XYZ file of C-alpha atoms in Angstrom:
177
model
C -31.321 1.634 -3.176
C -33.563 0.965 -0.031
C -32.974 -2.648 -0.051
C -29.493 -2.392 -0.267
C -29.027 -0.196 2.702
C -31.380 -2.230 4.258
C -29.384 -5.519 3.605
C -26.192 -3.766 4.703
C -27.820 -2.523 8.060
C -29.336 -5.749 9.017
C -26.327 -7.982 8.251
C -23.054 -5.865 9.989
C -24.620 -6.139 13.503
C -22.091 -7.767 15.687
C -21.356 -7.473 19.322
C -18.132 -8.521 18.892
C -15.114 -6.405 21.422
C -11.606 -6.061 19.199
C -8.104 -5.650 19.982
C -6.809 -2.091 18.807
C -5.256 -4.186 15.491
C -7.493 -2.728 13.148
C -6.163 -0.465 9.974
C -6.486 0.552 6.365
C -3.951 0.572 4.515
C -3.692 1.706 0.708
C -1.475 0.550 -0.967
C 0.125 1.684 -4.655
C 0.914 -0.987 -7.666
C 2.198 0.452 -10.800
C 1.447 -2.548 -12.547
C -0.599 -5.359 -11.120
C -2.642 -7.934 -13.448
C -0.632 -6.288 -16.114
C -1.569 -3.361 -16.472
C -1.613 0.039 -14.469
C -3.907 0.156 -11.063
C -4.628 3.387 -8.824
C -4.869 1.821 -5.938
C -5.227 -1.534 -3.829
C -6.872 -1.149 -0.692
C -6.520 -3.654 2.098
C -7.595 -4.318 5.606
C -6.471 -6.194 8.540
C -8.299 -7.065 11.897
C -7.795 -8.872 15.122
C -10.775 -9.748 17.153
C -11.238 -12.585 20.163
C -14.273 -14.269 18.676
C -17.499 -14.684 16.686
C -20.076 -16.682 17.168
C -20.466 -17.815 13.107
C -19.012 -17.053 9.959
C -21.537 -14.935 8.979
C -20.711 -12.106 11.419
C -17.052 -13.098 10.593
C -17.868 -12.304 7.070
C -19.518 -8.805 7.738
C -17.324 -7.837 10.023
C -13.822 -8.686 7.532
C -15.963 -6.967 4.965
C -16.988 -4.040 7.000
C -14.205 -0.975 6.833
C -14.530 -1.834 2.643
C -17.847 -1.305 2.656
C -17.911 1.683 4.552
C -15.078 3.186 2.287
C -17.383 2.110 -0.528
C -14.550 -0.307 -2.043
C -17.079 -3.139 -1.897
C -20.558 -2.518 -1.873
C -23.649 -4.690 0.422
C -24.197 -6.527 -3.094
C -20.943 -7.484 -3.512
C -21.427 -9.335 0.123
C -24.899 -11.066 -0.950
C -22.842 -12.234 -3.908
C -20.071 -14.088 -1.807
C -22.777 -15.512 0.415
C -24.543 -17.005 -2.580
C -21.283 -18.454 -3.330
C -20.186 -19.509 0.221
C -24.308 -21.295 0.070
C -23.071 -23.435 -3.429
C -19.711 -23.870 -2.563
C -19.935 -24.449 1.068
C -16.643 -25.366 2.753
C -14.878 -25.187 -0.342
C -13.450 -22.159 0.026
C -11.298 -23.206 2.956
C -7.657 -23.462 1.247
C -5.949 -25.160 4.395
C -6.587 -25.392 8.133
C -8.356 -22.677 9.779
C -8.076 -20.595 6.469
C -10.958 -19.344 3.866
C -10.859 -17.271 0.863
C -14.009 -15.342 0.964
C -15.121 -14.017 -2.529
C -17.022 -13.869 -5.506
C -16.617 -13.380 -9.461
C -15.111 -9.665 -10.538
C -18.269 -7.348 -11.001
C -19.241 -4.001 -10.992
C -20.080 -4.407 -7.047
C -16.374 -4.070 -6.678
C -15.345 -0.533 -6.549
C -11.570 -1.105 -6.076
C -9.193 -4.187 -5.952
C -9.015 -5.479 -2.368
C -8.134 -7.622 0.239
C -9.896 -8.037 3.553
C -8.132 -10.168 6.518
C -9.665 -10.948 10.077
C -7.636 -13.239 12.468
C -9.650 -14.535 14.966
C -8.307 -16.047 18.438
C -11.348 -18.847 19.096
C -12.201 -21.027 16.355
C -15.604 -20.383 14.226
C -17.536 -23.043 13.081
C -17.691 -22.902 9.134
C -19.484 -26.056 7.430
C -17.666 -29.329 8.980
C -14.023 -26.963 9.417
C -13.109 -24.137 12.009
C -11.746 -20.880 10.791
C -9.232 -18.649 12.426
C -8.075 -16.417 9.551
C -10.462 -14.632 7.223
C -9.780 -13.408 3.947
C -12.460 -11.288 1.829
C -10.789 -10.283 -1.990
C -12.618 -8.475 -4.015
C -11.283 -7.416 -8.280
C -12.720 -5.608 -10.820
C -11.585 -7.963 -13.484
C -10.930 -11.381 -13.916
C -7.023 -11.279 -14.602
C -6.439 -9.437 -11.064
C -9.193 -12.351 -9.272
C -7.001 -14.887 -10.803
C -3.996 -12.731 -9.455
C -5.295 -12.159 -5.986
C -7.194 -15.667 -5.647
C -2.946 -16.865 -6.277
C -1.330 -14.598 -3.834
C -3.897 -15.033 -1.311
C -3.051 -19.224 -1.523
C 0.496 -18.612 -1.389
C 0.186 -16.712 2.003
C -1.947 -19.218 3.475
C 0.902 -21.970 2.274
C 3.581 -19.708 3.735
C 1.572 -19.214 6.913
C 1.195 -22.608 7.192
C 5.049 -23.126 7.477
C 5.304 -19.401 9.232
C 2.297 -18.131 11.476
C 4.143 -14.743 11.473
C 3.272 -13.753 7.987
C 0.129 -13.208 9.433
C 0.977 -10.015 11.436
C 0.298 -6.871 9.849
C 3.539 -5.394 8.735
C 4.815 -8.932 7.746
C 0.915 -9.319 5.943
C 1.528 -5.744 3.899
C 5.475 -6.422 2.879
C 4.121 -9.818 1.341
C 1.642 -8.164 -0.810
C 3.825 -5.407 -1.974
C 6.731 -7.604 -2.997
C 4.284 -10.386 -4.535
C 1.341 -8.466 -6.048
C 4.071 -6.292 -7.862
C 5.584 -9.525 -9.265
């Protein structure tokens, strides 16, 4: 609809430069949530800064909805919750889990990650890594929501889970599990 688009144009307008780290990646999972899934689709991004977490948010969220995993109501949806919940959805330092209740504004499973070299201001925290999950149903939310918290423990003990290739290996071995 016209509002949509028009909510989608007027909130992914960032001057933010990035590093050539950006990629798509789908990946397969026979059997995630339990039960079979076409496809998981996941993103990863590296950029210097932003100047809030509101371009943070479009931006992390911006290759999904252009691929139409997630669509721009999907995105009002997680900023209503990010406006309730507020800081809450920071898991550890410098981490948040960006995301709202499974709906039909979720067009595929997915996780969304932006790593971000200058702190953003988020609430009363700083962010540095940015993850946006979006599921179709509540078993694979409850599924992503726990593999999402046990990357940002690992990471916490292991900054180098957060590169790409190490990022993708973790969520075939643990979203298969």
């Amino acid at each position: 609809s016209k509002s949509q688009s028009h909510y989608l144009k007027t909130r992914t307008n960032t001057n933010a430069s990035f590093k050539k780290a950006t990629f798509c990646v789908k990946i397969k999972y026979e059997n995630i949530g339990g039960r079979p899934m076409e496809s998981f689709y996941f993103s990863y991004k590296h950029a210097p800064k932003y100047a809030n977490w509101e371009e943070a948010l479009y931006q992390v969220a911006s290759d999904a909805l252009h691929e139409k995993v997630l669509s721009a109501l999907y995105l009002k949806d997680v900023v209503d919750v990010v406006q309730e919940a507020k800081a809450m959805l920071v898991i550890n330092d410098h981490t948040a889990l960006f995301h709202a209740r499974p709906n039909d504004h979720v067009r595929k499973h997915c996780v969304c990650y932006l790593r971000v070299d200058e702190d953003i201001p988020f609430f009363h925290k700083t962010l540095k890594h940015i993850f946006l999950f979006g599921a179709q149903t509540p078993s694979i939310h409850l599924k992503l929501l726990r593999v999402l918290t046990k990357l940002t423990m690992e990471g916490a003990i292991n900054p180098s889970i957060y590169q790409k290739e190490n990022m993708k290996q973790f969520f075939e071995k643990h979203l298969n599990q």
